[in-house]
mmCIF file of C-alpha atoms in Angstrom:
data_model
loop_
_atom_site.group_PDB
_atom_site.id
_atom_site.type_symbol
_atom_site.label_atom_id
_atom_site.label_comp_id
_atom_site.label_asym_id
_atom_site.label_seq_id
_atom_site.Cartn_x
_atom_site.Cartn_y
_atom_site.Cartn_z
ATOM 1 C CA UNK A 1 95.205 121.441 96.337
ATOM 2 C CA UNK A 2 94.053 117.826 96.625
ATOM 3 C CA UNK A 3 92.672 117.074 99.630
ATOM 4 C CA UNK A 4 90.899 113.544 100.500
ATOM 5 C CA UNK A 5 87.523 113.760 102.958
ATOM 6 C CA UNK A 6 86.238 110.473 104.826
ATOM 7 C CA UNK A 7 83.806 111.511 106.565
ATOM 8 C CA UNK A 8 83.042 108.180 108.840
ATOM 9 C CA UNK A 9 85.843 107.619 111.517
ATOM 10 C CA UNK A 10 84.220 104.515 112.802
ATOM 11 C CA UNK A 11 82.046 101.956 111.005
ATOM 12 C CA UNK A 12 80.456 98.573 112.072
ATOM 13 C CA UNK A 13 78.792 95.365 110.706
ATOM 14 C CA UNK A 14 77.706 92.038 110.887
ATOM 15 C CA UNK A 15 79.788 89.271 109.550
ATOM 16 C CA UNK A 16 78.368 88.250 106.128
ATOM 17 C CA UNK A 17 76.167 91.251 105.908
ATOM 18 C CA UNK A 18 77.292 93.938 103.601
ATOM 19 C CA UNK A 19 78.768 97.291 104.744
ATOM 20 C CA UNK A 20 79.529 100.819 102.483
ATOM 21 C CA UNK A 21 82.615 103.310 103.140
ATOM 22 C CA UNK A 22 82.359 106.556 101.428
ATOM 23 C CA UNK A 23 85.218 109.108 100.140
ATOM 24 C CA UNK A 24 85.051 112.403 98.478
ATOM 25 C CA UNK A 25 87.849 113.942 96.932
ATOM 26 C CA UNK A 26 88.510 117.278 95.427
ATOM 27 C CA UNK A 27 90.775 117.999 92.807
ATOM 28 C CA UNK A 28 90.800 120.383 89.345
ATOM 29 C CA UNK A 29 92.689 117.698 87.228
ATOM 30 C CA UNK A 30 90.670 115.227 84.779
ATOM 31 C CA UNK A 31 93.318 112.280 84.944
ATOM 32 C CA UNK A 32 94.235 110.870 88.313
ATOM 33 C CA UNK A 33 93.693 107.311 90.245
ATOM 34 C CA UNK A 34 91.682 105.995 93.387
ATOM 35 C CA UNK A 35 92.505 103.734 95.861
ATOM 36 C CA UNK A 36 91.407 101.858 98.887
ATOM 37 C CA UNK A 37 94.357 100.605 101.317
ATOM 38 C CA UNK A 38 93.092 98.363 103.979
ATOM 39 C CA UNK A 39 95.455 98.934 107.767
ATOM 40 C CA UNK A 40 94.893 96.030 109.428
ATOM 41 C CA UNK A 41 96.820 95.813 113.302
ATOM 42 C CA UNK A 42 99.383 94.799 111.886
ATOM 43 C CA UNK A 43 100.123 98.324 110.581
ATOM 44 C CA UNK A 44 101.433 97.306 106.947
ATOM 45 C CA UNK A 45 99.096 99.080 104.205
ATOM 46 C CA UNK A 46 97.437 96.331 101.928
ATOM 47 C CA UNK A 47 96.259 97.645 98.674
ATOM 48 C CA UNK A 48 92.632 96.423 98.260
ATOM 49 C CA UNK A 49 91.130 98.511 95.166
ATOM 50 C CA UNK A 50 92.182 100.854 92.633
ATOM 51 C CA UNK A 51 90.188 102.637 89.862
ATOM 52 C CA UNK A 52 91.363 105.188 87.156
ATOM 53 C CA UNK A 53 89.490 107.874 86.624
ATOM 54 C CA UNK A 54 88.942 107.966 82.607
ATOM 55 C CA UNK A 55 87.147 104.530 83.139
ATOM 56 C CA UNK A 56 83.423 104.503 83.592
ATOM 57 C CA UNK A 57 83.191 100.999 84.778
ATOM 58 C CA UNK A 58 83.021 100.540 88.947
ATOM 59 C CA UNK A 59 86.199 98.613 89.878
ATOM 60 C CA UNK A 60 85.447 95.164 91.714
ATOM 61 C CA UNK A 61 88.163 92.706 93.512
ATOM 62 C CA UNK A 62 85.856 89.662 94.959
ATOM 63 C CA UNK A 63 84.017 91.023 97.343
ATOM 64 C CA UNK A 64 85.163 94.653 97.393
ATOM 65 C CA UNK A 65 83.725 96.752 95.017
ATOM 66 C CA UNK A 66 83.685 100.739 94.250
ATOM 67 C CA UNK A 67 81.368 102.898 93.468
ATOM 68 C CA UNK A 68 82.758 106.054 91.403
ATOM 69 C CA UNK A 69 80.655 108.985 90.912
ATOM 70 C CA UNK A 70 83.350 111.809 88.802
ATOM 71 C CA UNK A 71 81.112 114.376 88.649
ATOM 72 C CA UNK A 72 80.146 114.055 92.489
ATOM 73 C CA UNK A 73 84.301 113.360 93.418
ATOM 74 C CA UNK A 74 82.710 110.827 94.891
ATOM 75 C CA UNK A 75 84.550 107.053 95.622
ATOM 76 C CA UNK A 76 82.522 104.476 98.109
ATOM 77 C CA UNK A 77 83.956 100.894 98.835
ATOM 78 C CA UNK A 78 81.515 98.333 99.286
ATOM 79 C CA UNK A 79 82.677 94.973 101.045
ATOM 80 C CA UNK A 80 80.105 92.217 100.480
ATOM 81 C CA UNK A 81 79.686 89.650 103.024
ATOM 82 C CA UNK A 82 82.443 90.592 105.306
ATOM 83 C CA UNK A 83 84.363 88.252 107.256
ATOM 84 C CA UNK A 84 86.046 88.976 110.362
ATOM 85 C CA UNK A 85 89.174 89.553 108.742
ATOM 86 C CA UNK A 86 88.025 92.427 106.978
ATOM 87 C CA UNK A 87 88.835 94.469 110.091
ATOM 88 C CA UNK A 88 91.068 97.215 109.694
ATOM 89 C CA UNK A 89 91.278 101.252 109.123
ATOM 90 C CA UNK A 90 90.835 101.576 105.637
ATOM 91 C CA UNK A 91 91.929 104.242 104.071
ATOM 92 C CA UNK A 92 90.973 106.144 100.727
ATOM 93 C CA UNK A 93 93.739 107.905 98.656
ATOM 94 C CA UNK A 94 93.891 109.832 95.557
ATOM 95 C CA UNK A 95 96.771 110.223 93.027
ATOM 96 C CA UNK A 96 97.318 112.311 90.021
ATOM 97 C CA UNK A 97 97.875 111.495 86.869
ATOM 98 C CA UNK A 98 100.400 112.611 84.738
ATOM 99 C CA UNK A 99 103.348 112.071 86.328
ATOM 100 C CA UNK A 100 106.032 109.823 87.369
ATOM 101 C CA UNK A 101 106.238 110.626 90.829
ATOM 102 C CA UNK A 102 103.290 108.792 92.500
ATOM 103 C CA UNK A 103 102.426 111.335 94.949
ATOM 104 C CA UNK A 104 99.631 109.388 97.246
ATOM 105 C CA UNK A 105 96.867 111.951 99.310
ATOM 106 C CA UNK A 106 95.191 110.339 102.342
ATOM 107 C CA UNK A 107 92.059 110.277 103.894
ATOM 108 C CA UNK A 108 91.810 110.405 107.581
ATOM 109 C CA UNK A 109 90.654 106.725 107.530
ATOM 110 C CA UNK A 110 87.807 104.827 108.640
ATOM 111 C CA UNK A 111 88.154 102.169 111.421
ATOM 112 C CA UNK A 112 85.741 99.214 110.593
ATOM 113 C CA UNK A 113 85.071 96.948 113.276
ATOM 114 C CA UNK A 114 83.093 93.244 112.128
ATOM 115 C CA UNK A 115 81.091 91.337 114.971
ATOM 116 C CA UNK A 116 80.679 87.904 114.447
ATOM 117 C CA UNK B 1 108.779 88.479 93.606
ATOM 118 C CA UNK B 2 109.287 91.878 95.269
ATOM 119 C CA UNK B 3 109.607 92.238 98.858
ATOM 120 C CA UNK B 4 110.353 95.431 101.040
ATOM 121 C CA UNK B 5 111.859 95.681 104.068
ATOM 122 C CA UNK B 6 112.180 98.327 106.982
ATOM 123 C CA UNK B 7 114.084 98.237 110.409
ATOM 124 C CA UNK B 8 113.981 98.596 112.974
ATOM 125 C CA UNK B 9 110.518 97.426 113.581
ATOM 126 C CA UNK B 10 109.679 99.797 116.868
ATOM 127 C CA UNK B 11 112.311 102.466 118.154
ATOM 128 C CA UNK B 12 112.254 104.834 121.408
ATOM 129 C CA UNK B 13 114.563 107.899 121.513
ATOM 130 C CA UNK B 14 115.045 110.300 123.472
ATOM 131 C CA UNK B 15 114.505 114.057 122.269
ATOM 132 C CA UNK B 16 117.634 115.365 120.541
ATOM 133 C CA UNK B 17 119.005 112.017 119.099
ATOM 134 C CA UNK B 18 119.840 111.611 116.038
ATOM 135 C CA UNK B 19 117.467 108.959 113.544
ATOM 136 C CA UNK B 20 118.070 106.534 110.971
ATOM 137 C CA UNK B 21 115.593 104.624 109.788
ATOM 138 C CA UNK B 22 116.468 101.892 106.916
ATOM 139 C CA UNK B 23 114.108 100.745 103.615
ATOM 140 C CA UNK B 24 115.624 98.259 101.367
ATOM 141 C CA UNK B 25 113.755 96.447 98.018
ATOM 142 C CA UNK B 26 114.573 93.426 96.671
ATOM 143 C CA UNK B 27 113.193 92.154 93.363
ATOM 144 C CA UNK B 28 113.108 95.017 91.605
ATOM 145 C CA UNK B 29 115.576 97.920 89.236
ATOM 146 C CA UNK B 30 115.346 101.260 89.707
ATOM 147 C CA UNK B 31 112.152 101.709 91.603
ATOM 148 C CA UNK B 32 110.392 105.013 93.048
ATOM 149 C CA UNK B 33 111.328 104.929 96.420
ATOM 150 C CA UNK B 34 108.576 107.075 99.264
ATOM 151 C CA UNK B 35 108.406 107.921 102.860
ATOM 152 C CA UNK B 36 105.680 108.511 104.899
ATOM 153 C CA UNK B 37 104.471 109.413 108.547
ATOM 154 C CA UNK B 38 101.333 108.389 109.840
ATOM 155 C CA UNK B 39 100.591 110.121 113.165
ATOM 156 C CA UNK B 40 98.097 108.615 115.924
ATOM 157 C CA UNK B 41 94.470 109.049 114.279
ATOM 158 C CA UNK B 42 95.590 110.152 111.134
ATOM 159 C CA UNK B 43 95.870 109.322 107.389
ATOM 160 C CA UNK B 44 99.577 108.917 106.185
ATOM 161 C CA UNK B 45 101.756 112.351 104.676
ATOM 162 C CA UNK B 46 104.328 111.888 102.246
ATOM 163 C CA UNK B 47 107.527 113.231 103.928
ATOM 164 C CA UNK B 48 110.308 112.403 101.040
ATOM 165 C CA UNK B 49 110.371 110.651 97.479
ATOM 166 C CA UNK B 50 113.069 109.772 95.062
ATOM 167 C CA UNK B 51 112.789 108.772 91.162
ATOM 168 C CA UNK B 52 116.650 107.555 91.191
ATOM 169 C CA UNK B 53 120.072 107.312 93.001
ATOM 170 C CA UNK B 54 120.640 110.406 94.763
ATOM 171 C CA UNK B 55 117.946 112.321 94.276
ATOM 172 C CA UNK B 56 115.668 113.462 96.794
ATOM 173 C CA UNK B 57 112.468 115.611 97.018
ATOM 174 C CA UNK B 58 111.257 117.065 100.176
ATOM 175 C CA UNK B 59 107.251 117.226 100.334
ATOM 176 C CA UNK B 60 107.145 118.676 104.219
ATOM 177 C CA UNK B 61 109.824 120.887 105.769
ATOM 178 C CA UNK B 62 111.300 119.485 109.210
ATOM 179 C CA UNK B 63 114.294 118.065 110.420
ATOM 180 C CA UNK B 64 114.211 115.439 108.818
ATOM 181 C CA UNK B 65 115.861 114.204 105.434
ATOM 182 C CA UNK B 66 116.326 111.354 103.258
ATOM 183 C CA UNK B 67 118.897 109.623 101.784
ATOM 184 C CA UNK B 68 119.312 106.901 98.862
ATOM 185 C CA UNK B 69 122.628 105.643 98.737
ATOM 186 C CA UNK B 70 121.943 102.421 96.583
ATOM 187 C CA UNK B 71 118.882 101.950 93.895
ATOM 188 C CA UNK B 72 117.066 100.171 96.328
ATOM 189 C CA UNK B 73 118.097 101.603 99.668
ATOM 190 C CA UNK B 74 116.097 104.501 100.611
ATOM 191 C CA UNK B 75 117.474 106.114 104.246
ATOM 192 C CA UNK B 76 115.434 108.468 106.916
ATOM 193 C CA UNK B 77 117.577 110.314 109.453
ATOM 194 C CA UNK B 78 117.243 113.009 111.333
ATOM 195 C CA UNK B 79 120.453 114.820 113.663
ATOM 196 C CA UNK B 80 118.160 116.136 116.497
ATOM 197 C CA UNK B 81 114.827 114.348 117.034
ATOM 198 C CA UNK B 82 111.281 116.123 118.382
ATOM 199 C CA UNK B 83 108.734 115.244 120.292
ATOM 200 C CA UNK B 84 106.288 115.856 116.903
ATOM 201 C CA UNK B 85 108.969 113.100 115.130
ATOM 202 C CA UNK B 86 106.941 110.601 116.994
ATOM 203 C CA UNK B 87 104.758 108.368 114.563
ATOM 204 C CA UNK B 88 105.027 105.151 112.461
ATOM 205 C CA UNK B 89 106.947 105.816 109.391
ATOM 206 C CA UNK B 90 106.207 103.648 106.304
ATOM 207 C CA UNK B 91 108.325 103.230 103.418
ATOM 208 C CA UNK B 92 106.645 102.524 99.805
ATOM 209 C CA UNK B 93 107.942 101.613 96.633
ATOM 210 C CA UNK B 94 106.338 101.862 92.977
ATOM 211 C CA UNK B 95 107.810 100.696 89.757
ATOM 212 C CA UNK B 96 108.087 103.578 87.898
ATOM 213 C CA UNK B 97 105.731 103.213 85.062
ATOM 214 C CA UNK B 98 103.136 102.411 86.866
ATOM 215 C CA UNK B 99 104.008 104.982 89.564
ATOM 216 C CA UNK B 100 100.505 105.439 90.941
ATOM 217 C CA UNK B 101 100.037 101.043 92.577
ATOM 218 C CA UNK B 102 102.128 101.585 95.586
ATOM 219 C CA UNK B 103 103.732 99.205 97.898
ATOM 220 C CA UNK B 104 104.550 99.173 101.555
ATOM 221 C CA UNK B 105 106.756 97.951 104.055
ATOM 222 C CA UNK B 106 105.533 96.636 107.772
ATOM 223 C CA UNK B 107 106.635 100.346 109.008
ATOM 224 C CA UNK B 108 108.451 101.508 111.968
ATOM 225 C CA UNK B 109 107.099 102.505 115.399
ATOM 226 C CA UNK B 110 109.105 105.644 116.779
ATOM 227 C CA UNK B 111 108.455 107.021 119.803
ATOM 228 C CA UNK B 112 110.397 110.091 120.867
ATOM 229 C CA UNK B 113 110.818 110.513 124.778
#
């Protein structure tokens, strides 16, 4: 069974300083995806960062970046000089590969707060 | 451009009413069509996705079910709401070759009295 671990419910920083969400994952297959959805109050679930697993290279979006460790299962984001806007729950989410069907597994979440 | 919507927005119900919650797509043909829950402190569960008109696969047993009527219509009802029904539900859509980059609606807030 896939299951999705993040471990930090809560996590703080300093607007324009740099802050690091981790992720571990556990699954058996070889071929599946990562993501990072970003909840802001709002609710709606924003896709911020996605990397496949056959690919070595650390995916990066602007400021966001990952850092993907495959033999670890493990899947940080780092946001680089966060604004205030970067508040939200973000969430970490793993899908298999292989199929057509898409089926999403969520972490619990991590609720970053940014003080200006 | 594709847009998804969902109504109603927020919803309160009384326990042992019956549910219908609506997810439409526009922009799009023959999309894969998802519903989830997200209770209060918690990451979101798939409850329901469908790969086509009509057809339907359950991920969680409950009283609840799903319905797509129209290729980009995707339907949530229930006959006899819970207490445990309470949540926000969010509806996602991915195109179907690149099933994995899903999209979601703004979501709707039930609470079940």
């Amino acid at each position: 069974a896939q299951t999705v671990t993040q471990s930090q419910p809560e996590m703080s920083v300093q607007e324009a300083e740099t802050v690091t969400l981790s992720c571990t994952y556990d699954t058996s297959e070889s071929d599946y995806y990562l993501f990072w959805y970003k909840q802001p109050p709002s609710r709606q679930m924003i896709l911020v960062i996605r990397q496949e697993a056959y690919k070595q290279q650390n995916a990066t979006e602007n400021r966001f970046s990952v850092n993907f460790q495959k033999a670890a299962k493990s899947f940080s984001l780092k946001i680089s000089d966060s604004q205030l806007g970067d508040a939200a729950m973000y969430f970490c989410a793993y899908s298999p590969g292989g199929s057509t069907l898409g089926r999403l597994y969520f972490g619990r979440g991590t609720q970053l707060t940014v003080w200006p | 451009s594709q847009t998804i919507h969902q109504w109603p927005a927020t919803l309160v119900q009384p326990v042992g009413s019956p549910l219908s919650l609506e997810c439409t797509v526009e922009g799009t043909s023959n999309p894969n069509l998802y519903w989830y829950r997200q209770a209060a402190g918690r990451g979101l569960q798939l409850l329901f996705y469908s790969v086509g008109i009509g057809q339907i696969s359950s991920e969680v047993p409950q009283n609840l079910s799903a319905s797509r009527p129209q290729d980009r219509q995707f339907i949530l009802s229930s006959k006899k709401l819970l207490l445990s029904d309470s949540g926000f539900y969010l509806c996602a859509w991915s195109v179907q070759t690149v099933h994995y980059e899903q999209y979601f609606g703004p979501g709707t807030r039930l609470t079940v009295t």
